[in-house]
Coordinates of C-alpha atoms in Angstrom, one line a residue:
M1 CA 46.6 3.0 -1.2
T2 CA 43.0 4.4 -1.0
E3 CA 40.3 2.7 -2.9
S4 CA 38.9 4.7 -5.8
V5 CA 35.5 6.4 -5.2
R6 CA 32.4 4.6 -6.7
N7 CA 29.7 6.8 -8.1
V8 CA 25.9 6.0 -8.2
A9 CA 23.1 7.9 -9.9
V10 CA 19.8 8.0 -8.1
F11 CA 16.5 8.5 -10.1
S12 CA 13.4 9.2 -8.0
L13 CA 10.0 8.3 -9.4
G14 CA 7.9 9.0 -6.2
G15 CA 6.0 6.3 -4.4
T16 CA 5.6 5.6 -0.7
I17 CA 9.3 6.2 0.0
A18 CA 8.8 9.8 -1.1
M19 CA 5.4 10.5 0.5
T20 CA 4.4 13.0 3.1
T21 CA 1.0 14.0 4.5
D22 CA -1.1 16.3 2.4
P23 CA -4.0 17.8 4.5
T24 CA -6.0 18.5 1.4
A25 CA -5.8 14.9 0.2
G26 CA -6.3 13.5 3.7
G27 CA -3.4 11.1 3.3
V28 CA 0.2 10.8 2.1
V29 CA 1.2 11.7 -1.4
P30 CA 4.5 11.7 -3.3
A31 CA 6.3 14.9 -2.4
L32 CA 10.0 14.4 -1.4
S33 CA 12.7 15.0 -3.9
A34 CA 15.6 12.7 -4.6
H35 CA 17.9 15.0 -2.7
E36 CA 15.6 14.9 0.3
L37 CA 15.5 11.1 0.2
L38 CA 19.3 11.0 0.2
A39 CA 19.5 13.6 3.0
A40 CA 17.5 11.3 5.2
V41 CA 20.3 8.7 5.0
P42 CA 23.2 10.2 6.9
A43 CA 25.3 7.0 6.5
L44 CA 25.6 7.7 2.8
A45 CA 27.7 10.8 3.5
T46 CA 30.4 8.6 5.0
S47 CA 30.1 5.7 2.6
G48 CA 32.7 6.8 0.2
I49 CA 30.2 6.6 -2.6
G50 CA 29.6 9.7 -4.8
L51 CA 25.9 10.4 -5.5
K52 CA 24.1 12.1 -8.3
A53 CA 20.4 12.6 -7.8
Q54 CA 17.7 13.3 -10.3
D55 CA 13.9 13.8 -9.8
F56 CA 12.4 11.9 -12.7
R57 CA 8.7 11.6 -11.7
R58 CA 6.7 12.2 -8.5
L59 CA 3.9 9.6 -8.9
P60 CA 2.4 6.7 -7.0
G61 CA 3.7 3.4 -8.3
A62 CA 0.2 2.5 -9.6
S63 CA 0.3 5.6 -11.9
L64 CA 3.5 4.8 -13.8
T65 CA 3.1 4.1 -17.5
F66 CA 5.0 2.3 -20.3
E67 CA 6.0 5.8 -21.5
D68 CA 7.4 6.8 -18.1
L69 CA 9.5 3.6 -18.0
T70 CA 10.7 3.9 -21.6
A71 CA 11.8 7.4 -20.9
L72 CA 13.5 6.3 -17.7
S73 CA 15.3 3.5 -19.4
A74 CA 16.7 6.0 -22.0
A75 CA 17.8 8.4 -19.2
I76 CA 19.5 5.6 -17.4
A77 CA 21.3 4.5 -20.6
A78 CA 22.4 8.0 -21.3
E79 CA 23.8 8.4 -17.7
L80 CA 25.7 5.1 -17.9
E81 CA 27.1 5.9 -21.3
T82 CA 28.9 8.9 -19.8
G83 CA 31.1 6.4 -18.0
E84 CA 30.9 8.6 -14.8
V85 CA 28.7 6.2 -12.7
D86 CA 29.2 2.7 -11.5
G87 CA 25.6 1.9 -10.9
V88 CA 22.1 3.3 -10.8
V89 CA 19.3 3.3 -8.1
V90 CA 15.7 3.9 -8.9
T91 CA 13.3 4.7 -6.1
Q92 CA 9.6 4.1 -6.7
G93 CA 6.3 2.8 -5.3
T94 CA 6.3 -0.8 -4.3
D95 CA 2.9 -1.5 -6.0
T96 CA 4.6 -2.0 -9.3
I97 CA 8.3 -2.8 -8.4
E98 CA 8.2 -6.4 -9.6
E99 CA 6.8 -5.2 -13.0
T100 CA 9.0 -2.2 -13.5
A101 CA 12.2 -4.1 -12.5
F102 CA 11.4 -6.8 -15.0
L103 CA 10.7 -4.3 -17.8
L104 CA 13.8 -2.3 -17.0
D105 CA 15.9 -5.5 -17.1
L106 CA 14.6 -6.2 -20.7
Y107 CA 16.0 -2.8 -21.8
H108 CA 19.2 -2.8 -19.6
G109 CA 22.2 -3.7 -21.8
H110 CA 24.9 -2.2 -19.6
A111 CA 27.1 -4.1 -17.2
Q112 CA 26.6 -1.6 -14.3
P113 CA 24.0 -2.8 -11.7
L114 CA 20.5 -1.2 -11.9
V115 CA 18.8 -1.4 -8.5
V116 CA 15.2 -0.7 -7.8
T117 CA 14.0 0.0 -4.3
G118 CA 11.2 1.7 -2.3
A119 CA 9.4 1.5 1.0
M120 CA 6.5 -0.3 2.6
R121 CA 6.1 2.3 5.4
N122 CA 6.0 6.0 4.4
P123 CA 8.2 8.5 6.2
T124 CA 5.4 9.6 8.6
L125 CA 5.1 6.2 10.2
P126 CA 7.2 4.6 13.0
G127 CA 9.9 2.4 11.6
A128 CA 9.8 3.8 8.1
D129 CA 12.0 1.5 6.0
G130 CA 12.8 3.9 3.2
P131 CA 16.1 5.2 4.4
A132 CA 17.5 1.7 5.2
N133 CA 16.3 0.4 1.8
L134 CA 17.9 3.3 0.0
H135 CA 21.2 2.8 1.8
S136 CA 21.3 -0.8 0.9
A137 CA 20.3 -0.1 -2.7
V138 CA 23.2 2.4 -3.1
L139 CA 25.6 -0.1 -1.6
A140 CA 24.4 -2.8 -4.0
A141 CA 24.6 -0.4 -7.0
A142 CA 28.2 0.5 -6.2
D143 CA 29.4 -3.1 -5.7
P144 CA 31.6 -4.3 -8.5
G145 CA 30.7 -7.9 -7.7
L146 CA 27.2 -7.2 -9.1
S147 CA 28.5 -6.1 -12.5
G148 CA 26.5 -7.9 -15.2
A149 CA 23.6 -8.8 -12.8
G150 CA 21.2 -6.6 -14.7
C151 CA 18.3 -5.1 -12.8
L152 CA 17.9 -6.0 -9.1
V153 CA 15.4 -5.3 -6.4
V154 CA 16.7 -4.4 -2.9
L155 CA 14.5 -4.1 0.1
G156 CA 14.9 -5.4 3.7
D157 CA 18.6 -5.9 3.2
E158 CA 17.9 -8.6 0.6
I159 CA 19.0 -8.5 -3.1
H160 CA 16.6 -10.1 -5.6
S161 CA 16.8 -10.7 -9.3
A162 CA 14.2 -8.8 -11.3
R163 CA 13.1 -12.1 -12.9
T164 CA 12.3 -13.9 -9.6
V165 CA 11.2 -11.2 -7.2
R166 CA 7.5 -11.0 -6.1
K167 CA 5.6 -8.7 -3.8
S168 CA 4.0 -11.2 -1.4
H169 CA 2.3 -9.1 1.2
T170 CA 0.3 -5.8 1.1
T171 CA 1.9 -4.2 4.2
S172 CA 4.7 -6.1 5.6
P173 CA 8.2 -4.6 5.4
A174 CA 9.4 -8.1 4.4
A175 CA 7.0 -8.2 1.5
F176 CA 9.5 -8.8 -1.3
T177 CA 10.6 -12.4 -1.8
S178 CA 11.9 -14.7 -4.5
P179 CA 9.7 -17.7 -3.8
A180 CA 11.4 -19.9 -6.5
C181 CA 15.0 -19.5 -5.3
G182 CA 15.4 -16.9 -2.6
P183 CA 17.6 -13.8 -2.7
I184 CA 20.9 -13.7 -4.6
G185 CA 22.5 -11.8 -1.8
R186 CA 22.1 -9.7 1.4
I187 CA 23.5 -6.5 2.8
A188 CA 25.3 -6.8 6.1
E189 CA 28.0 -4.6 7.8
N190 CA 27.7 -2.1 4.9
R191 CA 28.7 -4.6 2.2
V192 CA 27.1 -7.0 -0.3
R193 CA 27.3 -10.7 0.7
R194 CA 26.4 -12.9 -2.2
V195 CA 24.6 -16.2 -1.5
G196 CA 24.7 -17.5 -5.0
G197 CA 25.8 -16.8 -8.6
L198 CA 24.6 -13.9 -10.6
P199 CA 21.1 -14.3 -11.9
R200 CA 20.5 -15.6 -15.4
R201 CA 19.5 -12.7 -17.6
G202 CA 16.4 -12.7 -19.8
P203 CA 16.4 -11.4 -23.4
L204 CA 17.4 -7.9 -24.2
V205 CA 14.7 -6.1 -26.1
P206 CA 15.1 -2.8 -28.1
V207 CA 13.1 0.1 -26.8
P208 CA 9.6 0.4 -28.3
D209 CA 9.0 2.4 -31.4
R210 CA 5.2 1.9 -31.8
E211 CA 2.0 1.5 -29.7
A212 CA 1.0 -2.0 -28.5
R213 CA -1.8 -3.2 -26.3
V214 CA -1.5 -6.5 -24.5
G215 CA -4.4 -8.0 -22.5
L216 CA -4.2 -10.2 -19.4
Y217 CA -7.1 -12.7 -18.9
T218 CA -7.3 -14.5 -15.6
V219 CA -9.1 -17.8 -15.7
T220 CA -11.5 -18.5 -12.8
L221 CA -13.7 -21.3 -11.5
G222 CA -16.9 -21.5 -13.6
D223 CA -15.5 -19.4 -16.4
D224 CA -17.7 -19.8 -19.5
G225 CA -15.4 -17.9 -21.9
T226 CA -17.9 -15.2 -22.7
L227 CA -15.4 -12.4 -21.7
L228 CA -12.8 -13.7 -24.1
D229 CA -14.8 -12.2 -26.9
L230 CA -14.0 -8.7 -25.5
W231 CA -10.3 -9.1 -26.3
D232 CA -10.9 -10.0 -30.0
G233 CA -9.9 -6.9 -32.1
N234 CA -9.1 -4.9 -29.0
C235 CA -5.5 -6.0 -28.4
D236 CA -2.4 -7.0 -30.2
G237 CA -1.6 -9.9 -28.0
L238 CA -3.0 -11.7 -24.9
V239 CA -1.7 -13.4 -21.9
V240 CA -3.9 -16.1 -20.3
A241 CA -3.3 -16.7 -16.5
A242 CA -4.5 -20.3 -16.4
F243 CA -5.0 -22.7 -13.6
G244 CA -2.1 -24.7 -12.2
V245 CA 0.4 -25.8 -14.8
G246 CA -1.6 -24.3 -17.7
H247 CA -5.2 -25.5 -17.7
V248 CA -8.4 -23.8 -18.6
P249 CA -12.1 -24.9 -18.6
E250 CA -13.0 -26.9 -21.8
R251 CA -15.5 -24.1 -22.7
L252 CA -12.6 -21.7 -23.3
V253 CA -10.7 -23.9 -25.7
E254 CA -12.5 -22.9 -28.9
G255 CA -12.3 -19.2 -28.2
L256 CA -8.6 -19.4 -27.3
T257 CA -7.9 -21.4 -30.5
E258 CA -9.6 -18.6 -32.5
L259 CA -7.6 -15.9 -30.8
A260 CA -4.3 -17.7 -31.2
S261 CA -4.9 -17.9 -34.9
R262 CA -5.1 -14.1 -35.1
M263 CA -2.5 -12.8 -32.5
P264 CA 0.1 -14.2 -30.0
V265 CA -1.6 -15.8 -27.0
I266 CA 0.7 -16.6 -24.1
L267 CA -0.2 -19.4 -21.7
A268 CA 1.0 -18.6 -18.2
S269 CA 0.0 -19.8 -14.7
R270 CA -2.0 -17.6 -12.4
I271 CA 0.0 -19.1 -9.5
G272 CA 3.1 -17.0 -10.4
N273 CA 5.6 -19.6 -9.0
G274 CA 6.6 -22.6 -11.0
P275 CA 6.5 -23.4 -14.7
V276 CA 3.7 -24.0 -17.2
L277 CA 4.2 -27.6 -18.4
S278 CA 4.1 -28.8 -22.0
D279 CA 3.6 -32.5 -22.2
T280 CA 2.0 -34.0 -19.1
Y281 CA -1.8 -33.6 -19.2
G282 CA -3.8 -34.4 -22.3
F283 CA -7.4 -33.5 -21.7
S284 CA -9.2 -30.7 -23.6
G285 CA -8.1 -27.5 -22.1
S286 CA -4.8 -29.0 -20.7
E287 CA -1.4 -27.4 -21.4
K288 CA -0.6 -29.9 -24.1
D289 CA -3.9 -29.4 -25.8
L290 CA -3.6 -25.6 -25.8
L291 CA 0.0 -25.5 -27.0
C292 CA -1.0 -27.8 -29.9
R293 CA -3.7 -25.2 -30.7
G294 CA -1.1 -22.4 -31.2
L295 CA -0.8 -20.9 -27.7
I296 CA 2.8 -20.1 -26.6
G297 CA 4.0 -21.3 -23.3
A298 CA 5.4 -18.8 -20.8
G299 CA 7.6 -21.4 -19.0
D300 CA 8.4 -20.1 -15.5
L301 CA 7.5 -16.5 -16.3
G302 CA 4.5 -15.3 -14.3
P303 CA 1.6 -13.7 -16.1
Y304 CA 2.7 -10.1 -15.3
Q305 CA 6.2 -10.8 -16.6
A306 CA 4.8 -12.6 -19.6
R307 CA 2.6 -9.6 -20.4
L308 CA 5.6 -7.2 -20.1
L309 CA 7.8 -9.3 -22.4
L310 CA 5.0 -9.7 -25.0
H311 CA 4.3 -5.9 -24.9
A312 CA 8.0 -5.1 -25.3
L313 CA 8.3 -7.4 -28.3
L314 CA 5.1 -6.2 -30.0
A315 CA 6.0 -2.6 -29.3
H316 CA 9.1 -3.2 -31.4
G317 CA 7.3 -4.9 -34.2
A318 CA 8.1 -8.5 -33.5
D319 CA 6.1 -11.0 -35.6
G320 CA 4.6 -14.2 -34.3
A321 CA 7.6 -16.4 -35.0
T322 CA 9.9 -14.0 -33.1
V323 CA 7.5 -13.9 -30.2
R324 CA 7.5 -17.7 -30.0
E325 CA 11.2 -18.0 -30.3
T326 CA 11.8 -15.4 -27.7
F327 CA 9.5 -16.9 -25.2
T328 CA 11.0 -20.4 -25.8
T329 CA 14.4 -19.0 -25.0
A330 CA 13.3 -16.8 -22.1
S331 CA 11.4 -19.5 -20.4
A332 CA 14.1 -22.1 -20.6
R333 CA 16.1 -22.8 -17.4

């Protein structure tokens, strides 16, 4: 008995994986179509996986917007609702993969795997990694064992959860890691090899129906808090990337207290690996002090993830109580 064919939809957004040299620009720019990307991976023709390609955007990863990703999420949902595909692959620039994957996961309510991939070396360079990454991503998206895993990131034959993945190097082909827990699986001999259970999913958030602006303020040595005033009245919510487990200079405490009385202010760690604590340090500007003043802890969500979750909530009209409840649930392990 032959195994039934698995089908995967591939959405191309541009990025390094799709770049070629542009003499006018004096460097590489997004130019290759989704069909051209797939044609560069001959192994896919004999994989037994049916492919459906769609050019969605041709942009560098740095130029993607919330509007682009909202539209992409809707297009993915429409494709999955046809019942004709078993998984989805998104190719894009690696600059923003850890953010786009997390945001797509918030909107992805289907069981079929959604896999994001890209390349660290463009097609004009020796050892370009795009074709291998695309091949692995398609295999992961077609694997029934990853059903219910949500959005995943696949590069360098490793499968990472959207919640835990980080880009940890500017140029290395091994840039993507999950520092808190490692990958959930790997690709070898053309199949998925899981090394752990499926990742815990975060909250599902409805697609946005209004504008929202969320700021990200990174605390630094010697910070006197003057720049905090710039956020007041200019955003609907703020994420503070604090020192260590959630600490800020004492001079920032009054300003943060005022801001937290007027809008949601999320307390994250600028380290990006490990949780914000809640009840260990007690000095002015400590995590305990700030949480008592109305800030909301991000738990183990990094500042970029916390900003995306807060934006998604506010863009759907969530009030302060809903924001607090969602972050409490999302950050618990």
